[in-house]
Amino acid sequence: MTGNGEDPRETPTENGSASSPESAVRDALFAGVETLCDDAVGSTSLDGAAVAVPKSPRARELIHATDIIAQRLDELQFTIGDGPCLEAFVKNRPQRWADVTISSSARARWSAFAVDAIGLGVRAVFAFPVNVGTRPLGVLEVYRRDAGTLTDREEQSLTDYATAVGHTLMGNWYLHAARTGSAPNTLDTVAIVGADNAGGHPFSRAGIHLAAGMIAVQLDVPAGEGLDRLRAYSYGQQRPISEVAADVISHRLSFEDHRDDAR
C-alpha cells in the first residue's frame, strides 16, 4: 500500500470526469483550495500538501492534494484510521513530526502510519487544523522528503494558509447557500454537501463507500463493518484502498468467500 517507487512528481490519481452537476457543486464549494495548497508548498521547504474535511467521525473527504504522495498519505490515514492529520483535527492543534524515522512519542502513536510513510519516501509530516472560529473544519496536511523542523516563518506561513483555507471554504458555502436558498447553519454542511456531490471528481471517495456497501451486502453485515473490512483488506494486502475498491466495484474481487470471517 505504500506504493514504493511512486514518483512524487506524478499528478494525483483522478477518479473520473468532473463534468456532472454534482461535481459542479463540489467545485463551487471547494474553489480556491487548490491554489492555497500550491502556494503553501511553493512558499516553504515542503514537498506536498493536501486538505481534508470530515463527512462523519468515520469518514473524511479529500478536497485537494498537490501530488500523488500527498494523496497517498491522506489515503493511508483514511485506511488505518490514525495519523497526524486525524489527531490535528480531533485535538484541534498542529501536529509536528520532523523525522518519521526516529523513535519518538509520535512514532509510538502512529507506528503503522510511519512504516508506510517511510515507504513513500516521506521523512517529515506536519498537520494544521483548518479552523473557523473555535472549531476545526478540516486539516491542512503537508510533507517533506527530507527530515527537519519547520522554521518560525514556515510555521506562521502554514498557520496562515490553514486559516485562509477555512475562510475560503466558509465563503464558498455562504455563496452556495445564497444561490440555493440553503440555511448556512453548520460548518459540517460544507463537508457533507461537498462529499455528497463528489462522485466522478478527482479525490472523491464515493467509490470507496460504494465498494464498502457492496462488501456489506456480500457479508450480510452493517455498512460500517463493510468499510472496516475494506480497510483491513487493503492494509493487509498493502494496496491503496481506492484500488481495492475499484476491484470490488468491477467484480474482480468479491468478499463472499470471507462470509465466515465476518460472523
PDB file of C-alpha atoms in Angstrom:
ATOM      1  CA  MET A   1       0.000   0.000   0.000  1.00  0.00           C
ATOM      2  CA  THR A   2       2.985   2.281   0.339  1.00  0.00           C
ATOM      3  CA  GLY A   3       3.325   2.470  -3.404  1.00  0.00           C
ATOM      4  CA  ASN A   4       7.106   2.050  -3.311  1.00  0.00           C
ATOM      5  CA  GLY A   5       8.676   3.700  -6.296  1.00  0.00           C
ATOM      6  CA  GLU A   6       5.956   6.321  -6.615  1.00  0.00           C
ATOM      7  CA  ASP A   7       7.217   9.380  -8.453  1.00  0.00           C
ATOM      8  CA  PRO A   8       6.244  12.346  -6.250  1.00  0.00           C
ATOM      9  CA  ARG A   9       6.066  14.492  -9.358  1.00  0.00           C
ATOM     10  CA  GLU A  10       3.128  12.470 -10.637  1.00  0.00           C
ATOM     11  CA  THR A  11      -0.221  14.174 -10.542  1.00  0.00           C
ATOM     12  CA  PRO A  12      -2.748  12.813  -8.061  1.00  0.00           C
ATOM     13  CA  THR A  13      -4.998   9.988  -9.167  1.00  0.00           C
ATOM     14  CA  GLU A  14      -8.259  11.142 -10.688  1.00  0.00           C
ATOM     15  CA  ASN A  15     -11.418   9.110 -10.249  1.00  0.00           C
ATOM     16  CA  GLY A  16     -13.260  10.162 -13.367  1.00  0.00           C
ATOM     17  CA  SER A  17     -14.803  13.111 -15.121  1.00  0.00           C
ATOM     18  CA  ALA A  18     -15.660  16.246 -13.186  1.00  0.00           C
ATOM     19  CA  SER A  19     -18.328  17.481 -15.617  1.00  0.00           C
ATOM     20  CA  SER A  20     -21.520  16.415 -13.784  1.00  0.00           C
ATOM     21  CA  PRO A  21     -23.828  18.860 -11.997  1.00  0.00           C
ATOM     22  CA  GLU A  22     -22.868  17.212  -8.697  1.00  0.00           C
ATOM     23  CA  SER A  23     -19.202  17.862  -9.384  1.00  0.00           C
ATOM     24  CA  ALA A  24     -20.034  21.458 -10.248  1.00  0.00           C
ATOM     25  CA  VAL A  25     -21.446  21.869  -6.733  1.00  0.00           C
ATOM     26  CA  ARG A  26     -18.283  20.450  -5.237  1.00  0.00           C
ATOM     27  CA  ASP A  27     -16.146  22.667  -7.467  1.00  0.00           C
ATOM     28  CA  ALA A  28     -18.001  25.722  -6.196  1.00  0.00           C
ATOM     29  CA  LEU A  29     -17.744  24.684  -2.539  1.00  0.00           C
ATOM     30  CA  PHE A  30     -14.034  23.916  -2.705  1.00  0.00           C
ATOM     31  CA  ALA A  31     -12.930  26.615  -5.158  1.00  0.00           C
ATOM     32  CA  GLY A  32      -9.616  28.245  -4.272  1.00  0.00           C
ATOM     33  CA  VAL A  33      -8.276  25.405  -2.131  1.00  0.00           C
ATOM     34  CA  GLU A  34      -6.038  24.069  -4.917  1.00  0.00           C
ATOM     35  CA  THR A  35      -4.304  27.436  -5.257  1.00  0.00           C
ATOM     36  CA  LEU A  36      -3.808  27.748  -1.498  1.00  0.00           C
ATOM     37  CA  CYS A  37      -2.248  24.261  -1.318  1.00  0.00           C
ATOM     38  CA  ASP A  38       0.072  25.029  -4.222  1.00  0.00           C
ATOM     39  CA  ASP A  39       1.087  28.349  -2.665  1.00  0.00           C
ATOM     40  CA  ALA A  40       1.698  26.723   0.728  1.00  0.00           C
ATOM     41  CA  VAL A  41       4.181  24.343  -0.873  1.00  0.00           C
ATOM     42  CA  GLY A  42       5.758  26.984  -3.095  1.00  0.00           C
ATOM     43  CA  SER A  43       6.407  29.385  -0.222  1.00  0.00           C
ATOM     44  CA  THR A  44       8.014  26.808   2.107  1.00  0.00           C
ATOM     45  CA  SER A  45      10.508  23.935   2.010  1.00  0.00           C
ATOM     46  CA  LEU A  46       7.645  21.401   1.919  1.00  0.00           C
ATOM     47  CA  ASP A  47       7.220  19.000  -0.992  1.00  0.00           C
ATOM     48  CA  GLY A  48       3.462  18.481  -0.971  1.00  0.00           C
ATOM     49  CA  ALA A  49       0.184  19.403   0.675  1.00  0.00           C
ATOM     50  CA  ALA A  50      -3.411  18.251   0.960  1.00  0.00           C
ATOM     51  CA  VAL A  51      -6.629  19.432   2.595  1.00  0.00           C
ATOM     52  CA  ALA A  52      -9.207  17.025   4.012  1.00  0.00           C
ATOM     53  CA  VAL A  53     -12.555  17.640   5.705  1.00  0.00           C
ATOM     54  CA  PRO A  54     -14.684  15.183   7.698  1.00  0.00           C
ATOM     55  CA  LYS A  55     -18.035  13.901   6.470  1.00  0.00           C
ATOM     56  CA  SER A  56     -18.582  11.852   9.624  1.00  0.00           C
ATOM     57  CA  PRO A  57     -16.466  10.569  12.524  1.00  0.00           C
ATOM     58  CA  ARG A  58     -15.633   7.521  10.379  1.00  0.00           C
ATOM     59  CA  ALA A  59     -15.085   9.174   7.005  1.00  0.00           C
ATOM     60  CA  ARG A  60     -13.192  12.117   5.600  1.00  0.00           C
ATOM     61  CA  GLU A  61     -13.253  13.670   2.154  1.00  0.00           C
ATOM     62  CA  LEU A  62     -10.032  14.727   0.446  1.00  0.00           C
ATOM     63  CA  ILE A  63     -10.532  18.129  -1.161  1.00  0.00           C
ATOM     64  CA  HIS A  64      -7.192  18.502  -2.906  1.00  0.00           C
ATOM     65  CA  ALA A  65      -3.688  17.050  -2.983  1.00  0.00           C
ATOM     66  CA  THR A  66      -0.792  18.685  -4.790  1.00  0.00           C
ATOM     67  CA  ASP A  67       0.804  15.378  -5.818  1.00  0.00           C
ATOM     68  CA  ILE A  68       0.436  11.620  -5.658  1.00  0.00           C
ATOM     69  CA  ILE A  69       2.429  11.296  -2.412  1.00  0.00           C
ATOM     70  CA  ALA A  70       0.215  13.813  -0.588  1.00  0.00           C
ATOM     71  CA  GLN A  71      -2.801  11.894  -1.841  1.00  0.00           C
ATOM     72  CA  ARG A  72      -1.348   8.545  -0.715  1.00  0.00           C
ATOM     73  CA  LEU A  73      -0.539   9.930   2.750  1.00  0.00           C
ATOM     74  CA  ASP A  74      -4.124  11.066   3.224  1.00  0.00           C
ATOM     75  CA  GLU A  75      -5.487   7.790   1.868  1.00  0.00           C
ATOM     76  CA  LEU A  76      -3.205   5.872   4.226  1.00  0.00           C
ATOM     77  CA  GLN A  77      -4.636   7.699   7.243  1.00  0.00           C
ATOM     78  CA  PHE A  78      -8.161   7.137   5.934  1.00  0.00           C
ATOM     79  CA  THR A  79      -7.375   3.418   5.654  1.00  0.00           C
ATOM     80  CA  ILE A  80      -5.814   2.836   9.062  1.00  0.00           C
ATOM     81  CA  GLY A  81      -7.887   5.429  10.913  1.00  0.00           C
ATOM     82  CA  ASP A  82      -4.862   7.055  12.527  1.00  0.00           C
ATOM     83  CA  GLY A  83      -2.138   9.591  11.893  1.00  0.00           C
ATOM     84  CA  PRO A  84      -1.164  13.242  12.360  1.00  0.00           C
ATOM     85  CA  CYS A  85      -3.970  14.623  10.193  1.00  0.00           C
ATOM     86  CA  LEU A  86      -6.644  12.896  12.258  1.00  0.00           C
ATOM     87  CA  GLU A  87      -5.034  13.915  15.530  1.00  0.00           C
ATOM     88  CA  ALA A  88      -4.744  17.533  14.414  1.00  0.00           C
ATOM     89  CA  PHE A  89      -8.484  17.551  13.757  1.00  0.00           C
ATOM     90  CA  VAL A  90      -9.537  15.724  16.929  1.00  0.00           C
ATOM     91  CA  LYS A  91      -7.263  17.722  19.249  1.00  0.00           C
ATOM     92  CA  ASN A  92      -7.588  20.963  17.273  1.00  0.00           C
ATOM     93  CA  ARG A  93      -3.898  21.738  17.401  1.00  0.00           C
ATOM     94  CA  PRO A  94      -0.967  21.353  14.994  1.00  0.00           C
ATOM     95  CA  GLN A  95       0.905  18.066  14.834  1.00  0.00           C
ATOM     96  CA  ARG A  96       4.603  18.300  14.012  1.00  0.00           C
ATOM     97  CA  TRP A  97       6.659  15.240  13.089  1.00  0.00           C
ATOM     98  CA  ALA A  98      10.068  16.402  11.912  1.00  0.00           C
ATOM     99  CA  ASP A  99      11.549  12.919  11.424  1.00  0.00           C
ATOM    100  CA  VAL A 100       9.325   9.883  10.991  1.00  0.00           C
ATOM    101  CA  THR A 101      12.314   7.521  11.038  1.00  0.00           C
ATOM    102  CA  ILE A 102      13.403   8.052  14.631  1.00  0.00           C
ATOM    103  CA  SER A 103      11.876   6.673  17.810  1.00  0.00           C
ATOM    104  CA  SER A 104       9.528   9.203  19.383  1.00  0.00           C
ATOM    105  CA  SER A 105       6.151   9.539  21.033  1.00  0.00           C
ATOM    106  CA  ALA A 106       4.676  10.227  17.600  1.00  0.00           C
ATOM    107  CA  ARG A 107       6.284   7.085  16.184  1.00  0.00           C
ATOM    108  CA  ALA A 108       4.805   5.106  19.068  1.00  0.00           C
ATOM    109  CA  ARG A 109       1.321   6.534  18.454  1.00  0.00           C
ATOM    110  CA  TRP A 110       1.370   6.194  14.672  1.00  0.00           C
ATOM    111  CA  SER A 111       3.623   3.187  14.106  1.00  0.00           C
ATOM    112  CA  ALA A 112       1.587   1.768  11.203  1.00  0.00           C
ATOM    113  CA  PHE A 113       1.437   5.165   9.516  1.00  0.00           C
ATOM    114  CA  ALA A 114       5.193   5.672   9.997  1.00  0.00           C
ATOM    115  CA  VAL A 115       6.150   2.456   8.219  1.00  0.00           C
ATOM    116  CA  ASP A 116       4.140   3.258   5.114  1.00  0.00           C
ATOM    117  CA  ALA A 117       5.083   6.954   5.125  1.00  0.00           C
ATOM    118  CA  ILE A 118       8.746   5.938   5.058  1.00  0.00           C
ATOM    119  CA  GLY A 119       7.942   3.563   2.216  1.00  0.00           C
ATOM    120  CA  LEU A 120       6.560   6.518   0.272  1.00  0.00           C
ATOM    121  CA  GLY A 121       9.834   8.382   0.731  1.00  0.00           C
ATOM    122  CA  VAL A 122       8.402  10.798   3.306  1.00  0.00           C
ATOM    123  CA  ARG A 123      10.586  11.903   6.215  1.00  0.00           C
ATOM    124  CA  ALA A 124       8.625  14.761   7.827  1.00  0.00           C
ATOM    125  CA  VAL A 125       4.884  15.339   8.240  1.00  0.00           C
ATOM    126  CA  PHE A 126       3.029  18.329   9.659  1.00  0.00           C
ATOM    127  CA  ALA A 127      -0.717  18.897  10.072  1.00  0.00           C
ATOM    128  CA  PHE A 128      -2.526  22.164  10.839  1.00  0.00           C
ATOM    129  CA  PRO A 129      -6.220  22.429  11.785  1.00  0.00           C
ATOM    130  CA  VAL A 130      -8.331  24.437   9.384  1.00  0.00           C
ATOM    131  CA  ASN A 131     -10.368  26.463  11.843  1.00  0.00           C
ATOM    132  CA  VAL A 132     -13.395  28.682  11.510  1.00  0.00           C
ATOM    133  CA  GLY A 133     -13.922  30.326  14.855  1.00  0.00           C
ATOM    134  CA  THR A 134     -13.036  27.826  17.566  1.00  0.00           C
ATOM    135  CA  ARG A 135     -13.979  24.684  15.646  1.00  0.00           C
ATOM    136  CA  PRO A 136     -11.823  22.705  13.227  1.00  0.00           C
ATOM    137  CA  LEU A 137     -13.426  22.367   9.808  1.00  0.00           C
ATOM    138  CA  GLY A 138     -10.634  20.296   8.283  1.00  0.00           C
ATOM    139  CA  VAL A 139      -6.871  19.881   8.176  1.00  0.00           C
ATOM    140  CA  LEU A 140      -4.025  21.176   6.041  1.00  0.00           C
ATOM    141  CA  GLU A 141      -1.527  18.298   5.896  1.00  0.00           C
ATOM    142  CA  VAL A 142       1.961  18.785   4.442  1.00  0.00           C
ATOM    143  CA  TYR A 143       5.028  16.611   3.999  1.00  0.00           C
ATOM    144  CA  ARG A 144       8.714  16.826   3.177  1.00  0.00           C
ATOM    145  CA  ARG A 145      11.064  14.230   1.675  1.00  0.00           C
ATOM    146  CA  ASP A 146      13.843  15.415   3.992  1.00  0.00           C
ATOM    147  CA  ALA A 147      13.688  15.344   7.788  1.00  0.00           C
ATOM    148  CA  GLY A 148      13.787  18.620   9.694  1.00  0.00           C
ATOM    149  CA  THR A 149      11.731  21.025  11.734  1.00  0.00           C
ATOM    150  CA  LEU A 150       9.829  23.961  10.315  1.00  0.00           C
ATOM    151  CA  THR A 151      11.335  27.407  10.589  1.00  0.00           C
ATOM    152  CA  ASP A 152       9.378  30.028  12.515  1.00  0.00           C
ATOM    153  CA  ARG A 153       8.478  31.667   9.214  1.00  0.00           C
ATOM    154  CA  GLU A 154       7.234  28.384   7.762  1.00  0.00           C
ATOM    155  CA  GLU A 155       5.228  27.624  10.886  1.00  0.00           C
ATOM    156  CA  GLN A 156       3.493  31.002  10.688  1.00  0.00           C
ATOM    157  CA  SER A 157       3.016  30.709   6.932  1.00  0.00           C
ATOM    158  CA  LEU A 158       1.326  27.308   7.191  1.00  0.00           C
ATOM    159  CA  THR A 159      -0.856  28.520  10.056  1.00  0.00           C
ATOM    160  CA  ASP A 160      -1.926  31.444   7.869  1.00  0.00           C
ATOM    161  CA  TYR A 161      -2.634  29.166   4.910  1.00  0.00           C
ATOM    162  CA  ALA A 162      -4.767  26.883   7.102  1.00  0.00           C
ATOM    163  CA  THR A 163      -6.737  29.939   8.228  1.00  0.00           C
ATOM    164  CA  ALA A 164      -7.128  31.071   4.620  1.00  0.00           C
ATOM    165  CA  VAL A 165      -8.461  27.642   3.637  1.00  0.00           C
ATOM    166  CA  GLY A 166     -11.072  27.878   6.403  1.00  0.00           C
ATOM    167  CA  HIS A 167     -12.193  31.342   5.329  1.00  0.00           C
ATOM    168  CA  THR A 168     -12.302  30.223   1.695  1.00  0.00           C
ATOM    169  CA  LEU A 169     -14.453  27.179   2.445  1.00  0.00           C
ATOM    170  CA  MET A 170     -16.914  29.158   4.532  1.00  0.00           C
ATOM    171  CA  GLY A 171     -17.054  31.954   1.980  1.00  0.00           C
ATOM    172  CA  ASN A 172     -17.822  29.405  -0.728  1.00  0.00           C
ATOM    173  CA  TRP A 173     -20.520  27.838   1.442  1.00  0.00           C
ATOM    174  CA  TYR A 174     -22.280  31.137   2.097  1.00  0.00           C
ATOM    175  CA  LEU A 175     -22.293  31.889  -1.641  1.00  0.00           C
ATOM    176  CA  HIS A 176     -23.678  28.412  -2.345  1.00  0.00           C
ATOM    177  CA  ALA A 177     -26.301  28.821   0.376  1.00  0.00           C
ATOM    178  CA  ALA A 178     -27.360  32.195  -1.024  1.00  0.00           C
ATOM    179  CA  ARG A 179     -27.740  30.747  -4.534  1.00  0.00           C
ATOM    180  CA  THR A 180     -29.663  27.657  -3.445  1.00  0.00           C
ATOM    181  CA  GLY A 181     -31.653  29.055  -0.542  1.00  0.00           C
ATOM    182  CA  SER A 182     -29.960  26.692   1.934  1.00  0.00           C
ATOM    183  CA  ALA A 183     -29.503  27.701   5.550  1.00  0.00           C
ATOM    184  CA  PRO A 184     -25.775  28.053   6.312  1.00  0.00           C
ATOM    185  CA  ASN A 185     -26.252  26.919   9.888  1.00  0.00           C
ATOM    186  CA  THR A 186     -23.452  24.395  10.453  1.00  0.00           C
ATOM    187  CA  LEU A 187     -19.818  24.115   9.470  1.00  0.00           C
ATOM    188  CA  ASP A 188     -20.248  20.384   8.904  1.00  0.00           C
ATOM    189  CA  THR A 189     -22.555  21.113   5.986  1.00  0.00           C
ATOM    190  CA  VAL A 190     -19.591  22.210   3.896  1.00  0.00           C
ATOM    191  CA  ALA A 191     -18.026  18.765   4.150  1.00  0.00           C
ATOM    192  CA  ILE A 192     -21.295  16.858   3.859  1.00  0.00           C
ATOM    193  CA  VAL A 193     -22.596  18.688   0.790  1.00  0.00           C
ATOM    194  CA  GLY A 194     -19.179  18.645  -0.851  1.00  0.00           C
ATOM    195  CA  ALA A 195     -18.677  14.946  -0.221  1.00  0.00           C
ATOM    196  CA  ASP A 196     -22.196  14.009  -1.299  1.00  0.00           C
ATOM    197  CA  ASN A 197     -21.585  15.782  -4.620  1.00  0.00           C
ATOM    198  CA  ALA A 198     -18.154  14.250  -5.152  1.00  0.00           C
ATOM    199  CA  GLY A 199     -18.978  11.405  -7.491  1.00  0.00           C
ATOM    200  CA  GLY A 200     -16.704  11.304 -10.529  1.00  0.00           C
ATOM    201  CA  HIS A 201     -14.450  14.019  -9.115  1.00  0.00           C
ATOM    202  CA  PRO A 202     -10.713  13.816  -8.514  1.00  0.00           C
ATOM    203  CA  PHE A 203     -10.009  12.713  -4.919  1.00  0.00           C
ATOM    204  CA  SER A 204     -13.588  11.503  -4.431  1.00  0.00           C
ATOM    205  CA  ARG A 205     -14.057   8.582  -2.054  1.00  0.00           C
ATOM    206  CA  ALA A 206     -17.524   7.835  -3.399  1.00  0.00           C
ATOM    207  CA  GLY A 207     -16.166   4.654  -4.989  1.00  0.00           C
ATOM    208  CA  ILE A 208     -14.760   3.506  -1.665  1.00  0.00           C
ATOM    209  CA  HIS A 209     -18.116   3.921   0.044  1.00  0.00           C
ATOM    210  CA  LEU A 210     -19.885   2.179  -2.837  1.00  0.00           C
ATOM    211  CA  ALA A 211     -17.471  -0.748  -2.526  1.00  0.00           C
ATOM    212  CA  ALA A 212     -17.986  -0.839   1.240  1.00  0.00           C
ATOM    213  CA  GLY A 213     -21.723  -1.104   0.675  1.00  0.00           C
ATOM    214  CA  MET A 214     -21.218  -3.956  -1.772  1.00  0.00           C
ATOM    215  CA  ILE A 215     -18.994  -5.767   0.734  1.00  0.00           C
ATOM    216  CA  ALA A 216     -21.612  -5.271   3.447  1.00  0.00           C
ATOM    217  CA  VAL A 217     -24.205  -6.954   1.220  1.00  0.00           C
ATOM    218  CA  GLN A 218     -21.804  -9.788   0.352  1.00  0.00           C
ATOM    219  CA  LEU A 219     -21.055 -10.419   4.021  1.00  0.00           C
ATOM    220  CA  ASP A 220     -24.533  -9.587   5.343  1.00  0.00           C
ATOM    221  CA  VAL A 221     -23.121  -7.049   7.800  1.00  0.00           C
ATOM    222  CA  PRO A 222     -23.817  -3.351   8.532  1.00  0.00           C
ATOM    223  CA  ALA A 223     -22.381  -0.791   6.108  1.00  0.00           C
ATOM    224  CA  GLY A 224     -19.882   0.467   8.691  1.00  0.00           C
ATOM    225  CA  GLU A 225     -18.468  -3.018   9.059  1.00  0.00           C
ATOM    226  CA  GLY A 226     -18.228  -3.284   5.297  1.00  0.00           C
ATOM    227  CA  LEU A 227     -15.949  -0.248   5.314  1.00  0.00           C
ATOM    228  CA  ASP A 228     -13.906  -1.723   8.159  1.00  0.00           C
ATOM    229  CA  ARG A 229     -13.435  -4.935   6.190  1.00  0.00           C
ATOM    230  CA  LEU A 230     -12.385  -2.989   3.095  1.00  0.00           C
ATOM    231  CA  ARG A 231      -9.855  -1.025   5.144  1.00  0.00           C
ATOM    232  CA  ALA A 232      -8.465  -4.152   6.774  1.00  0.00           C
ATOM    233  CA  TYR A 233      -8.146  -5.993   3.461  1.00  0.00           C
ATOM    234  CA  SER A 234      -6.450  -3.024   1.820  1.00  0.00           C
ATOM    235  CA  TYR A 235      -3.928  -2.647   4.606  1.00  0.00           C
ATOM    236  CA  GLY A 236      -3.296  -6.376   4.835  1.00  0.00           C
ATOM    237  CA  GLN A 237      -2.655  -6.584   1.091  1.00  0.00           C
ATOM    238  CA  GLN A 238      -0.554  -3.399   1.138  1.00  0.00           C
ATOM    239  CA  ARG A 239      -2.654  -1.873  -1.624  1.00  0.00           C
ATOM    240  CA  PRO A 240      -4.266   1.580  -1.849  1.00  0.00           C
ATOM    241  CA  ILE A 241      -7.841   1.345  -0.681  1.00  0.00           C
ATOM    242  CA  SER A 242      -9.062   3.130  -3.815  1.00  0.00           C
ATOM    243  CA  GLU A 243      -7.564   0.376  -5.983  1.00  0.00           C
ATOM    244  CA  VAL A 244      -9.158  -2.377  -3.903  1.00  0.00           C
ATOM    245  CA  ALA A 245     -12.498  -0.547  -4.059  1.00  0.00           C
ATOM    246  CA  ALA A 246     -12.239  -0.366  -7.856  1.00  0.00           C
ATOM    247  CA  ASP A 247     -11.704  -4.128  -7.977  1.00  0.00           C
ATOM    248  CA  VAL A 248     -14.800  -4.705  -5.823  1.00  0.00           C
ATOM    249  CA  ILE A 249     -16.967  -2.421  -7.967  1.00  0.00           C
ATOM    250  CA  SER A 250     -15.790  -4.089 -11.195  1.00  0.00           C
ATOM    251  CA  HIS A 251     -16.413  -7.542  -9.651  1.00  0.00           C
ATOM    252  CA  ARG A 252     -12.764  -8.517  -9.952  1.00  0.00           C
ATOM    253  CA  LEU A 253     -12.790  -9.011  -6.182  1.00  0.00           C
ATOM    254  CA  SER A 254     -15.538 -10.453  -4.001  1.00  0.00           C
ATOM    255  CA  PHE A 255     -15.685 -10.825  -0.233  1.00  0.00           C
ATOM    256  CA  GLU A 256     -18.281 -13.582  -0.356  1.00  0.00           C
ATOM    257  CA  ASP A 257     -15.593 -16.173   0.371  1.00  0.00           C
ATOM    258  CA  HIS A 258     -14.959 -14.350   3.658  1.00  0.00           C
ATOM    259  CA  ARG A 259     -18.528 -14.549   4.995  1.00  0.00           C
ATOM    260  CA  ASP A 260     -17.492 -16.822   7.847  1.00  0.00           C
ATOM    261  CA  ASP A 261     -14.816 -14.313   8.874  1.00  0.00           C
ATOM    262  CA  ALA A 262     -17.494 -11.691   9.384  1.00  0.00           C
ATOM    263  CA  ARG A 263     -19.522 -13.726  11.855  1.00  0.00           C
TER     264      ARG A 263
END
